[in-house]
Amino acid sequence: MKAIQVQDDQQLVLADVERPELKPGEVLVKVKAVGVNRADLLQAAGHYPPPPGTSEVLGLECAGVIEDAGDTDREQGEKVACLLAGGAYAEYVAVPQGQLMPIPEGYSFEEAASVVEVACTVWSNLGMLAGLEPGQTLLIHGGAGGIGTFAIQLAKHLGLTVAVTAGSKEKLQACKELGADVLINYKEEDFAEVLKNKCDRILDIIGAKYLDQNVKALAKDGHMVIIGMQGGVKGELNIGRLLSKRGTISATALRARDLDDKANIVRSTTEHIWPLLAKGVIRHHIHQTLPLEQAQRAHQMLQDGEVTGKLVLSV
Amino acid sequence: MKAIQVQDDQQLVLADVERPELKPGEVLVKVKAVGVNRADLLQAAGHYPPPPGTSEVLGLECAGVIEDAGDTDREQGEKVACLLAGGAYAEYVAVPQGQLMPIPEGYSFEEAASVVEVACTVWSNLGMLAGLEPGQTLLIHGGAGGIGTFAIQLAKHLGLTVAVTAGSKEKLQACKELGADVLINYKEEDFAEVLKNKCDRILDIIGAKYLDQNVKALAKDGHMVIIGMQGGVKGELNIGRLLSKRGTISATALRARDLDDKANIVRSTTEHIWPLLAKGVIRHHIHQTLPLEQAQRAHQMLQDGEVTGKLVLSV
């Protein structure tokens, strides 16, 4: 089959490789569309190796059609979206059956392929881990990004007050149009001052650089979830301040979870998020679709920051 | 009424003061016995002021008899144990009705008075917040202390593997007799090396000094709860390591919680822990009982470290 391979010079090229062999509990999916993620760029650069025992091929999410149901009770020809540890930049990918999702009602393969990662990430952290209740205040860092725009819409639907940080007026305006209530340009204001003791939940992609400010912004019984470390890995934690608020800090990632854990997240995300996609309560925006062989161009576009929604590769 | 007052020289003396007036929802309890806590020493030294609107008198837990049921539907003459924000070093104390507990079956006033704080602290953090499941490994720092000995017994009853740290062979032996499985003398071994990636739950009283080691010791999906900061307030958090384990850190305290929160803890602790006290599954040890007027001596004993169980003041 054809698949994208990373050359020694880190260029992405279409090459002939062996079709993946199915392990017990896996199905073979003929890939129709693949979502492009920043993590793919990291992996191509050698900084984000696949977990042991998973495909070396890039690609964390896709949509397609079951070609071979293996030893499972799924049906050949079934249309599916897939959460993957890797392998989607290819004509075929092997998928553990617990990571198969239906195509959201009314969604194309392209839309389905590019909503899986963001939906599972936002729901597993905010819905399943921290929990969202009406009346709470949620702070989302990077509100205008893929995770941010999704999280704003979910939280507004659930009745929360949403505060966001972003680095420009245009980005904040985009957040406002999705329903965000408090808009903070981090270049002009200290979010910890504006939101001191006010945030019941924080979804953070910055890490070390924001740790102390996030603790300041936490409300009593507040819970912050760190899912990215764009601002560094090690930071000073003021335990006294955290204790005075009875605060909680979690840090999570999706890719390295075990099969049971992923199956649980996929099940819960399908139950709670898929109906909201079908009804248009949460809208999902594709910036552009390119053919798989232009994967290199897609990565370059993402790298250059000229993308305002998801990039999709069609196969 | 008589109550202990803290003089300017920090000496504790019995003095005549006004009886507390009842607010709506409070009952007046005639105090029979008071548990002495390290926090009382901090408060007497001026380092742990009572929360706004609560008694200036020392004493976070007591047992006694309802003298005046106020506007509640409790009965005069009812024997009760009480979780307090303060006020127990006295003949009478005003108690929000949500903080009244029954006397555990077979317990004396002295035993009941001195088990409330430790039971509510351990259960609210391990049972309600972090959650304990059979087969998990729990690390308890300061295993031989009041919190530690209680937590060891609870966790063993619930089917966990229990690891403890302590600073002497004798203390570790005491932990072993209560059921602890892994004994670590922190003066001789690095607990983070012994327990690397193994601890599903950690109950910590050290804070900053152990923060990095605790994160190393955490297992996947591990949850550490910090309830003391004997080793400092600010420490470096390795978010990358926490994220690789999908770890959670909480920091909590009991005294400053609001009435609803305390009532919830008291209810759950009565439901889950009181039967274990009645059956002797968890044993509670009183070191010595002194009369209220010897509060100063009791504090001195605790300060000098010559105490191996709880100190109680009888009124």
XYZ file of C-alpha atoms in Angstrom, chain B residues 8 17 21 24 26 42 75 96 101 140 145 150 153 157 183 185 199-200 208 218 233 246 265 281 295 300 315:
27
model
C 0.085 37.738 75.653
C -15.670 34.245 79.504
C -24.452 32.801 71.589
C -29.366 29.958 63.449
C -26.355 25.908 65.837
C 0.120 26.888 65.920
C -32.584 16.856 71.372
C -23.375 24.100 63.492
C -21.673 13.330 64.775
C 1.682 7.507 53.559
C 1.716 9.860 63.312
C -5.349 5.915 61.014
C -5.615 0.820 59.094
C -9.122 -2.722 55.508
C 8.581 0.337 55.397
C 13.259 4.954 56.817
C 2.094 4.725 44.067
C -1.528 5.055 42.956
C 7.620 21.319 48.931
C 3.381 8.335 41.433
C 5.456 25.869 50.833
C -1.411 11.540 33.836
C -17.703 15.392 55.105
C -11.279 -2.447 62.458
C -3.961 22.653 78.552
C 4.170 21.337 76.080
C -13.779 19.223 81.128
